[in-house]
Coordinates of C-alpha atoms in Angstrom, one line a residue:
X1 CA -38.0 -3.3 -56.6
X2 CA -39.5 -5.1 -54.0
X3 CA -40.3 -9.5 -53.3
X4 CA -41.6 -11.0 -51.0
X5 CA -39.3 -11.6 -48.0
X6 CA -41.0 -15.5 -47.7
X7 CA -40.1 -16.5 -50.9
X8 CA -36.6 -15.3 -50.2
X9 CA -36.3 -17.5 -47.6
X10 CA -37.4 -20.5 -48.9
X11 CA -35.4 -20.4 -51.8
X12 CA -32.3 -19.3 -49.4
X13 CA -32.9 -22.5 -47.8
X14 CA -33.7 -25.0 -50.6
X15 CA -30.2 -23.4 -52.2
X16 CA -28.4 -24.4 -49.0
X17 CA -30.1 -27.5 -48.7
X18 CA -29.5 -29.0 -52.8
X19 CA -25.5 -28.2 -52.4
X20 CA -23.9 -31.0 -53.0
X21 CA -20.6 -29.4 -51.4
X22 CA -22.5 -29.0 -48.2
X23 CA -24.2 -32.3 -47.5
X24 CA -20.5 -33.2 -45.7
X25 CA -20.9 -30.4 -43.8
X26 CA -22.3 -30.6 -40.2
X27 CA -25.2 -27.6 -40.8
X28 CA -28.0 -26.1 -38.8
X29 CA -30.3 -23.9 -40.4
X30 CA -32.6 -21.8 -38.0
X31 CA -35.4 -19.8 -39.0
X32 CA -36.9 -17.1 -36.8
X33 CA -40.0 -16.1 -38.1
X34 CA -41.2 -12.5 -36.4
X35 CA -43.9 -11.9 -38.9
X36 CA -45.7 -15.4 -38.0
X37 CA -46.2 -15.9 -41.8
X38 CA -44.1 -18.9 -42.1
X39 CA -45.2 -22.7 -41.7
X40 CA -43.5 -25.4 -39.7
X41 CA -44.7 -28.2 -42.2
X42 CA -42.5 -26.1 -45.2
X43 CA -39.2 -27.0 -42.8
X44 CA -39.3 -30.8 -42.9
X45 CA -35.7 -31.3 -43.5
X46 CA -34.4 -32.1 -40.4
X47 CA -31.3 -29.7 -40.2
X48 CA -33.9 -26.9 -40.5
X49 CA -35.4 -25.5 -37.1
X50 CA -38.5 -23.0 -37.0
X51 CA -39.1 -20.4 -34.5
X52 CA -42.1 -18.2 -34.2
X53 CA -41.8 -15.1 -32.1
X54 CA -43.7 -11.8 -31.7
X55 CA -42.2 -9.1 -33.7
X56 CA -38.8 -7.6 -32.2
X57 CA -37.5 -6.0 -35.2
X58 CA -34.2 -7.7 -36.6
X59 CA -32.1 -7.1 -33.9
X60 CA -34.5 -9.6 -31.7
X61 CA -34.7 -12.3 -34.5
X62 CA -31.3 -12.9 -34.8
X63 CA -30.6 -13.1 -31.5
X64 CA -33.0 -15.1 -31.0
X65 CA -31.4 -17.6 -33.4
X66 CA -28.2 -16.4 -32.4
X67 CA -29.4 -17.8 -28.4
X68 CA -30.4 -21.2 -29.6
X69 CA -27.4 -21.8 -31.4
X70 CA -25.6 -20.8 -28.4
X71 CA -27.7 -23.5 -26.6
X72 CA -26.0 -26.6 -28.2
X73 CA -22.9 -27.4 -28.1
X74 CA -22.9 -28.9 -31.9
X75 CA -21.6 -25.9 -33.7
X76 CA -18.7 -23.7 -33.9
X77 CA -19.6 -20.4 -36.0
X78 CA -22.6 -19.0 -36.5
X79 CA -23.7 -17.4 -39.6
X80 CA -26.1 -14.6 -40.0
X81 CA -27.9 -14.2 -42.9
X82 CA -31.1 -11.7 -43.7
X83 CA -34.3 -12.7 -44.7
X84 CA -34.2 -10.8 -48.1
X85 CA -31.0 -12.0 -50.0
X86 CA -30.2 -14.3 -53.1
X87 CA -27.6 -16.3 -52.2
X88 CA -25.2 -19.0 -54.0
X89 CA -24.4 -21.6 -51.8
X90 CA -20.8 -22.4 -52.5
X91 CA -20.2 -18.7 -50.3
X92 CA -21.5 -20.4 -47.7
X93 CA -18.8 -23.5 -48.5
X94 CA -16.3 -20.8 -49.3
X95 CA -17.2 -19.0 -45.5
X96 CA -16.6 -22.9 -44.1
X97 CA -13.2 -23.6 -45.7
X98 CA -11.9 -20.4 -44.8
X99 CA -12.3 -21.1 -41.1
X100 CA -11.6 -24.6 -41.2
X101 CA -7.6 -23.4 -42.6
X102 CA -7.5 -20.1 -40.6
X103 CA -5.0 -20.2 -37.7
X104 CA -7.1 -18.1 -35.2
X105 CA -11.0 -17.1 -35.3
X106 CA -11.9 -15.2 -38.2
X107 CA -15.5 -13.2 -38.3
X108 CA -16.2 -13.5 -42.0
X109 CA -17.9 -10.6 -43.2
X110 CA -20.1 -11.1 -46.9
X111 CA -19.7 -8.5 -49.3
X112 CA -23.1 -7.5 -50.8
X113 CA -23.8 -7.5 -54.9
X114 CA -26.9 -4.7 -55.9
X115 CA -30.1 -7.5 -56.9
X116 CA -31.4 -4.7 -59.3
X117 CA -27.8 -4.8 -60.9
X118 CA -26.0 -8.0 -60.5
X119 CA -22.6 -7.1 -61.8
X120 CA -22.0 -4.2 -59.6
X121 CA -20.7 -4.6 -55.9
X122 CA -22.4 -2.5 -53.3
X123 CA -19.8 -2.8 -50.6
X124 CA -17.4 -4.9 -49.4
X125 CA -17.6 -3.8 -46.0
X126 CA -17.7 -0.3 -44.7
X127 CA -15.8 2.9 -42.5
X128 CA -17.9 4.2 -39.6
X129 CA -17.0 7.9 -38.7
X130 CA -15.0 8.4 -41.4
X131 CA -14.4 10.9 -44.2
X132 CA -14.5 9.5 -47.5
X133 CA -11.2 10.6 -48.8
X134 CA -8.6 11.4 -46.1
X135 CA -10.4 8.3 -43.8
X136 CA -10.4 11.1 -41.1
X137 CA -13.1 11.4 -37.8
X138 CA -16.3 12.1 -39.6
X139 CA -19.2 12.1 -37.3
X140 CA -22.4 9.5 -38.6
X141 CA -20.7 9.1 -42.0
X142 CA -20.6 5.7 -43.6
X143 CA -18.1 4.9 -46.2
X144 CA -19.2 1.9 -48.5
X145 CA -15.8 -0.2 -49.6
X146 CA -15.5 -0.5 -53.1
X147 CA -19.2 1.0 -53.7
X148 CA -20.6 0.7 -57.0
X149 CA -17.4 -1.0 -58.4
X150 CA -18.3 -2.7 -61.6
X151 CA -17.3 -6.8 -61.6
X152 CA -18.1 -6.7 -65.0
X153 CA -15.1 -4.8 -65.6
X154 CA -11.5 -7.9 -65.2
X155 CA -9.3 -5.1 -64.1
X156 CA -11.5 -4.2 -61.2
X157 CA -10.9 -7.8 -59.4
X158 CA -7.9 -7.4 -58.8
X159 CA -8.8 -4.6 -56.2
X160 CA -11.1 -6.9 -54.3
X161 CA -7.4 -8.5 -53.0
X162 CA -6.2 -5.3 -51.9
X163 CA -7.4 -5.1 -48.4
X164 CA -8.3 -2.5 -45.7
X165 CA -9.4 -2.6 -42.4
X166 CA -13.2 -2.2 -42.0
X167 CA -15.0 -1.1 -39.2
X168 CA -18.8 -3.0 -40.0
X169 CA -21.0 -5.5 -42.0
X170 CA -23.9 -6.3 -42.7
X171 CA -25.5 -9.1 -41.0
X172 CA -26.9 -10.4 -44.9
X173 CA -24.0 -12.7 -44.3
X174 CA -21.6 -12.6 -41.1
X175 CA -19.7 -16.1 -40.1
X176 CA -18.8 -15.4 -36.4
X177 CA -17.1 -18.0 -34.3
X178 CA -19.4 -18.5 -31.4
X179 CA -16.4 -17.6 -29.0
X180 CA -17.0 -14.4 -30.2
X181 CA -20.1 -14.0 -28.6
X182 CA -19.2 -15.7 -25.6
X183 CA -16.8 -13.1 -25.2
X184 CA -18.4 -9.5 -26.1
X185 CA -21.9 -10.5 -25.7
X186 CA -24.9 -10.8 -27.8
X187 CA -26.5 -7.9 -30.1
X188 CA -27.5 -4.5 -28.7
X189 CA -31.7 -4.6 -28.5
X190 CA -32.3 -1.6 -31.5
X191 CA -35.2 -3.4 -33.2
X192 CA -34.0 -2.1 -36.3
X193 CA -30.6 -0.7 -38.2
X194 CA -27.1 -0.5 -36.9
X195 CA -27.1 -3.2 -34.3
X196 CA -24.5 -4.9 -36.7
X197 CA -22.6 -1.9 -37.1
X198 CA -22.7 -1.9 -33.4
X199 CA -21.4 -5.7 -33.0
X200 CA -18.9 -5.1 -35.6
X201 CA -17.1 -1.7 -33.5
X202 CA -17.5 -4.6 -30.5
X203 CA -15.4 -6.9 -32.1
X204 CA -12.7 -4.2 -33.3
X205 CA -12.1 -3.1 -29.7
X206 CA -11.5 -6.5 -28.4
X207 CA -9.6 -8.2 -31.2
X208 CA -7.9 -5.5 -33.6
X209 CA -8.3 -5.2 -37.1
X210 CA -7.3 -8.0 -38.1
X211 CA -10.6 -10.3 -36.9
X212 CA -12.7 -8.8 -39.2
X213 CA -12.1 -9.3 -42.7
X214 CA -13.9 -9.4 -46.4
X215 CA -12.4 -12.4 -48.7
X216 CA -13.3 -11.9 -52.7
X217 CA -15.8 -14.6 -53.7
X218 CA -17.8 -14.7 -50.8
X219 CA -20.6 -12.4 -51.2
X220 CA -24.7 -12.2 -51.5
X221 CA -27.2 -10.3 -53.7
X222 CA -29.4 -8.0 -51.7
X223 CA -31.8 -5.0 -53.1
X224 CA -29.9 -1.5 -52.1
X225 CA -30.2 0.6 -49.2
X226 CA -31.3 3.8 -51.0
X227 CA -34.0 1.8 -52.8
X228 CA -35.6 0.2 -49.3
X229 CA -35.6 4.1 -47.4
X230 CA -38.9 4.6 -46.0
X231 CA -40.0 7.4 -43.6
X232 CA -39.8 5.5 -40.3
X233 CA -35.8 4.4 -41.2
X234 CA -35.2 8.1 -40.1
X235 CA -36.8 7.8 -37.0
X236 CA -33.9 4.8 -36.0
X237 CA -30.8 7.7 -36.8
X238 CA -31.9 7.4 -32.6
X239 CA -29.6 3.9 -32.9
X240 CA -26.7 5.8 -34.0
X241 CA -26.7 8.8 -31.4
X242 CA -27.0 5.4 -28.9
X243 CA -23.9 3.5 -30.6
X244 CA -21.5 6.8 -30.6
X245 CA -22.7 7.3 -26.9
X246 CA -21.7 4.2 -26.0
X247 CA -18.5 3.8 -28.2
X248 CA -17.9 7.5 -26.9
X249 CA -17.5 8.8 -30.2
X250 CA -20.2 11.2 -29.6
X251 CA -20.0 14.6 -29.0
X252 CA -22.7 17.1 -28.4
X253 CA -21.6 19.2 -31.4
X254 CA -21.1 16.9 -34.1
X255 CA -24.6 15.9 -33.4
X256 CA -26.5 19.2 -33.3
X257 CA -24.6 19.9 -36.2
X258 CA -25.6 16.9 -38.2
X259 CA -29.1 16.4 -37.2
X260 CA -29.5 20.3 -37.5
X261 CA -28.2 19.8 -41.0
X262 CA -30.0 16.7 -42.0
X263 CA -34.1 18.6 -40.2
X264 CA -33.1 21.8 -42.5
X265 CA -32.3 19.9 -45.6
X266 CA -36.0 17.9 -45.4
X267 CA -37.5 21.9 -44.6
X268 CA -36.0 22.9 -47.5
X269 CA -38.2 20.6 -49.6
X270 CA -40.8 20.9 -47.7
X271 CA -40.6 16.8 -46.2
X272 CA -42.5 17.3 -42.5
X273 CA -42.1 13.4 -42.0
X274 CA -38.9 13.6 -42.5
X275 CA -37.5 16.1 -40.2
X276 CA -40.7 14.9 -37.4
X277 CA -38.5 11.7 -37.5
X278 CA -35.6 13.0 -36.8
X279 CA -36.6 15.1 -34.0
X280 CA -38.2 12.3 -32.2
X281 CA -35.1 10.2 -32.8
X282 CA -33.4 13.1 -30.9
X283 CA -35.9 13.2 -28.5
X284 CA -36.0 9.8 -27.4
X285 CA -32.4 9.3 -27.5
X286 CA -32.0 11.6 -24.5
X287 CA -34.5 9.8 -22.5
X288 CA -31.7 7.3 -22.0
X289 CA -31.9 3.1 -21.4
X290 CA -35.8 3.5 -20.2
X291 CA -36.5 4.0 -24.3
X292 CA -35.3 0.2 -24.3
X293 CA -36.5 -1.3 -20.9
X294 CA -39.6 -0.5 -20.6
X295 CA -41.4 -0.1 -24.0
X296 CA -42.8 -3.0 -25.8
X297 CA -40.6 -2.8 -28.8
X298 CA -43.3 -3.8 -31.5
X299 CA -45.8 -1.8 -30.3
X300 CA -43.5 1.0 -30.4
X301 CA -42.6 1.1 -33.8
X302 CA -46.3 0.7 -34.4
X303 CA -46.4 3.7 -33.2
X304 CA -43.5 5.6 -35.0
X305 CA -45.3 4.4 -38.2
X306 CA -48.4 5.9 -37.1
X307 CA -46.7 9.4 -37.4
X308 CA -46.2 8.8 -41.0
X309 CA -50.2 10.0 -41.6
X310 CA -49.9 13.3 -39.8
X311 CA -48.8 15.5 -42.5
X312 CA -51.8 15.8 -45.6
X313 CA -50.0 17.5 -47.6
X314 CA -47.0 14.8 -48.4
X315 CA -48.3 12.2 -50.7
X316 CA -46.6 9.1 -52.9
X317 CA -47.6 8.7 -56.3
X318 CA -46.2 5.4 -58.2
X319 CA -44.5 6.9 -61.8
X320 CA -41.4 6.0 -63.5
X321 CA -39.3 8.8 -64.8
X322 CA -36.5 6.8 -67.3
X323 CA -34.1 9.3 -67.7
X324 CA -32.0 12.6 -66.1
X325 CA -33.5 15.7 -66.6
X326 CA -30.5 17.7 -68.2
X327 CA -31.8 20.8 -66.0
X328 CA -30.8 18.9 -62.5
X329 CA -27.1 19.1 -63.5
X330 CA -26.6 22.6 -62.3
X331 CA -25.8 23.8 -59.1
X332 CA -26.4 26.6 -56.7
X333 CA -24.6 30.0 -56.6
X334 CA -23.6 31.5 -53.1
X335 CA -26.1 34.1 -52.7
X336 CA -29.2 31.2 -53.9
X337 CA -27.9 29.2 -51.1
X338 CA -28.2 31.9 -48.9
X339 CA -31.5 33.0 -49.0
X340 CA -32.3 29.5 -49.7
X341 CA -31.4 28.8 -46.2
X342 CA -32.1 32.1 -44.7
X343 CA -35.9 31.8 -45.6
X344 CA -36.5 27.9 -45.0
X345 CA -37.2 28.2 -48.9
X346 CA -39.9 30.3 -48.1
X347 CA -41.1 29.0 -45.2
X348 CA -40.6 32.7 -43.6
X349 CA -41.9 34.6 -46.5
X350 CA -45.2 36.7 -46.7
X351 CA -48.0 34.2 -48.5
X352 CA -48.1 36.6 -51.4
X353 CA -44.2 35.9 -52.4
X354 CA -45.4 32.0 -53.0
X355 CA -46.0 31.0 -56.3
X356 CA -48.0 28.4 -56.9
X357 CA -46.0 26.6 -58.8
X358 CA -43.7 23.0 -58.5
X359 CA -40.3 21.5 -58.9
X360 CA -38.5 18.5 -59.6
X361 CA -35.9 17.3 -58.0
X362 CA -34.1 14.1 -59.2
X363 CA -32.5 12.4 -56.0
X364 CA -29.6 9.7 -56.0
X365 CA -27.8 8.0 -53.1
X366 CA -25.3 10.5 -53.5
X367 CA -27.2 13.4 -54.3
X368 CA -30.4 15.0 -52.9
X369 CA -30.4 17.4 -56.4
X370 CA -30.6 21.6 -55.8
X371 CA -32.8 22.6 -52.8
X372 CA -32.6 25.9 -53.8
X373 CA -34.5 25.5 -56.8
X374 CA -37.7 25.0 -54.3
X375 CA -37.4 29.1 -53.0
X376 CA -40.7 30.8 -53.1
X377 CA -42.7 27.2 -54.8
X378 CA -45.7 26.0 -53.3
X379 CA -44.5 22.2 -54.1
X380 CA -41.9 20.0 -54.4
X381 CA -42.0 16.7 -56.8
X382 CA -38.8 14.3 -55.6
X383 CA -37.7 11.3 -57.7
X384 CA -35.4 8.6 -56.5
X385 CA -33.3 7.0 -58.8
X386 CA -34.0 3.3 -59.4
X387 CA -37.6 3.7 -57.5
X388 CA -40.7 4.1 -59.5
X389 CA -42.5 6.8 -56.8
X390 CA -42.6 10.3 -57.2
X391 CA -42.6 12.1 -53.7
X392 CA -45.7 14.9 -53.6
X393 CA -44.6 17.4 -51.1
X394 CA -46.8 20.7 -50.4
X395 CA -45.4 24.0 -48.3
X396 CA -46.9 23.9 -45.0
X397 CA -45.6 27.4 -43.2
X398 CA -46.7 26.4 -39.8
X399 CA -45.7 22.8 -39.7
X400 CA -41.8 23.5 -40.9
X401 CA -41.6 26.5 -38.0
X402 CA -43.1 24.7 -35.3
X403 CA -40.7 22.0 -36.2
X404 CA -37.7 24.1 -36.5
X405 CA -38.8 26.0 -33.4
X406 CA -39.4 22.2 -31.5
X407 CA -35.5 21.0 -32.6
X408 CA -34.0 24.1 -31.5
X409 CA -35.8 24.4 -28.4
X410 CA -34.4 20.6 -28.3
X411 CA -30.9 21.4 -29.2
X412 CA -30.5 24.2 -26.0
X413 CA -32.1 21.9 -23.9
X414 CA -30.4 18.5 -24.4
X415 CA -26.7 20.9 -23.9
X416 CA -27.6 20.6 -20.2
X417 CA -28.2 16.2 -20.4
X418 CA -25.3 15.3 -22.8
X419 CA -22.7 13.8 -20.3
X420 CA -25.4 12.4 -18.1
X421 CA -27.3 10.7 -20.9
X422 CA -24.4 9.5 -22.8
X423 CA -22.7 8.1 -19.5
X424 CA -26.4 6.2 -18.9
X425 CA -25.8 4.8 -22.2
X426 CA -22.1 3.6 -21.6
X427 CA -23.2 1.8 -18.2
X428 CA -26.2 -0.1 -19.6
X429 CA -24.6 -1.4 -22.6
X430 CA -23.1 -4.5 -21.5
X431 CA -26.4 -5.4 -19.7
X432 CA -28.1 -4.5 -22.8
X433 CA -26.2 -7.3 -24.6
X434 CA -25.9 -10.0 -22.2
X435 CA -27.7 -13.2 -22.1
X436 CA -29.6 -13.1 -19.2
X437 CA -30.8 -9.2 -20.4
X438 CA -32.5 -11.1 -24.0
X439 CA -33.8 -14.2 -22.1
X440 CA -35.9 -12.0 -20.5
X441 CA -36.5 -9.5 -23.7
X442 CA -37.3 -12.6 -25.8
X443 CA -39.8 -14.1 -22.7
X444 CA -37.5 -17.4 -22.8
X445 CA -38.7 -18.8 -19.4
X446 CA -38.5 -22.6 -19.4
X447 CA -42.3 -23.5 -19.9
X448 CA -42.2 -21.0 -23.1
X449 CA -39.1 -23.7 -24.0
X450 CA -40.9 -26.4 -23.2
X451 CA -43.5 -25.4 -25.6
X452 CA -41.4 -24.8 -28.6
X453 CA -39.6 -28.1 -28.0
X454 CA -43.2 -30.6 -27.7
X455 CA -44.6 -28.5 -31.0
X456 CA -41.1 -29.4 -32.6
X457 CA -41.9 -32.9 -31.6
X458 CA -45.1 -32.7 -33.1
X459 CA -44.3 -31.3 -36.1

């Protein structure tokens, strides 16, 4: 399910700007357009502010609103919100009332409702590097709060009051006191994914537990995760080796062993792009802060979607498959996983063992279905559940060793740099988030200003 991302934000804003519970409320609403698709004569209210800026990914539009606000003196909390939410206004009055009764600063943290299912919650906050059950270290895992609980269902409100400490949130609606960034700085410049999860372990260190908090009733609609994945997303698992580096959470074998498990399970279906991704992610990771100071961020993700078109023999054809196949329900004995593994599903197997024949494979955000079933087969057919494309993957024997080959060569080699680039990490960070770092990233000299503020006039 996909919208476009302008009509979300003008009916974001018309929502805000109809409450009736709001118009006593002193409100700002910024709008930083990246995509330069939006129109200053759509924002004639005069508590709405455009900005135009060139493409910095989502990390470098909110800061950039995040800077302006920080430039008046008229507000108090600043809320973040994404460009690609539905959104009923009275959270936003719920958000307000909250922190006008709290006794100390409070960053308010949405909880997020699945658009293609409206009764269900998605989360309600998450756990970073933590198992699922036990809440133990569990390196790059992401535990989703109350994930997939049903609101339809009365007896599961009452488990929206129970509350545990979370680690991150989303930024498709965080209230944050501006003291808050006064005090830890501004966002990390990732361009895309996990700079809030970033903030978020920021806040934790300096205040406790206890600043960060969900609150039932306060929430947004927003399409799921699993349902937005595209190829490039992988490419930015580079933002979480950089945010356990510098939360020093990070240790060289939890990430071989991740990464190594995450290249082998795309192999095994036979997804180049995939496991391509995540070798550059590793790759630029240990090139350390230059990745960030010197490349032009837009043009660099340009570039990252440019490797998307290297493989031939991945394709996307749109279908919709309604149900489960029964046959997906099974799962794989020891000695299938084995060879499985052993052979890269065939990848180091004589031509003449191939058959030319394919597979499907049914894939939810839980489950990936049985790899094994893909041993010896010349192609692999992947569905995602609630998506209407069927994934089109062809064995390529020399592409999946070279890449294999190319990580583990990768893997020795980054043994030697691990302390050296992690400490790199650690020392830029707080320059990476300071003001005076994103004037500079966002090209705010004063005549720049200037400009913005006569077209304002203008307008």
């Amino acid at each position: 399910m996909y919208f476009s991302k302008e009509a979300f934000i003008k009916r974001t804003i018309k929502t805000i700007l109809q409450d009736k519970l709001l118009q006593s409320k002193s409100i700002e609403i910024l709008i930083v357009d990246n995509a330069g698709t939006l129109s200053r004569s759509e924002f004639s209210d005069r508590r709405t502010k455009l900005i135009s800026q060139r493409n910095i990914g989502g990390s470098g539009g909110f800061t950039r609103g995040i800077v302006e606000a920080l430039s008046s003196n008229r507000n108090s909390h600043i809320l973040l919100l994404d460009d690609d939410i539905e959104l009923e206004s009275e959270a936003i009055y719920r958000a307000i009332t909250l922190n006008e009764y709290a006794k100390r600063d409070l960053v308010i943290a949405g909880s997020m409702l699945d658009l293609s299912q409206k009764h269900q919650l998605y989360e309600a906050g998450a756990l970073y590097n933590k198992a699922l059950h036990n809440r133990e270290f569990q390196a790059f895992n992401i535990v989703r709060l109350h994930h997939h609980l049903d609101l339809q269902n009365v007896s599961n409100l009452n488990l929206l009051v129970e509350t545990e400490p979370i680690d991150s949130a989303g930024f498709y609606f965080l209230s944050v006191p501006r003291k808050i960034f006064e005090s830890i700085g501004l966002l990390l410049p990732l361009f895309l994914k996990v700079d809030d999860t970033e903030f978020c372990l920021r806040i934790k260190e300096k205040f406790g537990n206890d600043t960060l908090i969900t609150f039932p009733g306060i929430a947004v609609w927003h399409e799921p995760f699993f349902a937005k994945s595209s190829i490039w997303n992988y490419y930015y698992y580079r933002n979480d080796l950089i945010v356990q580096a510098i939360h020093g959470t990070l240790r060289y074998t939890d990430a071989i062993a991740y990464f190594t498990k995450a290249i082998v399970a795309s192999l095994l279906v036979f997804d180049y792009k995939n496991a391509q991704m995540l070798v550059k992610a590793f790759e630029d990771y240990l090139q350390g802060a230059e990745i960030i100071q010197h490349a032009d961020p837009e043009q660099w993700h340009s570039q990252i979607m440019k490797l998307d078109s290297l493989f031939q023999t991945q394709q996307i054809q749109y279908h919709n498959l309604p149900s489960h196949p029964q046959t997906e329900r099974t799962t794989a004995n020891l000695i299938e996983k084995t060879v499985s593994l052993l052979t890269l599903n065939g990848h180091f197997l004589p031509n003449v063992l191939t058959q030319d024949k394919g597979v499907l494979l049914w894939q939810t955000a839980d489950c990936a279905g049985r790899r094994s079933r893909a041993f010896r087969k010349k192609r692999v057919l992947i569905f995602k559940e609630g998506g209407q494309c069927l994934y089109r993957n062809e064995l390529d024997k020399s592409v999946g060793i070279e890449l294999i080959v190319r990580w583990l060569a990768l893997a020795i080699e980054s043994r030697m740099k691990w302390s050296k680039v992690m400490t790199e990490w650690q020392q830029v960070s707080k320059e990476f988030t300071s003001l005076k770092f994103w004037r500079r990233y966002l090209n705010l000299d004063k005549s720049s200003i200037e400009k913005s503020e006569r077209q304002d006039l203008v307008a």
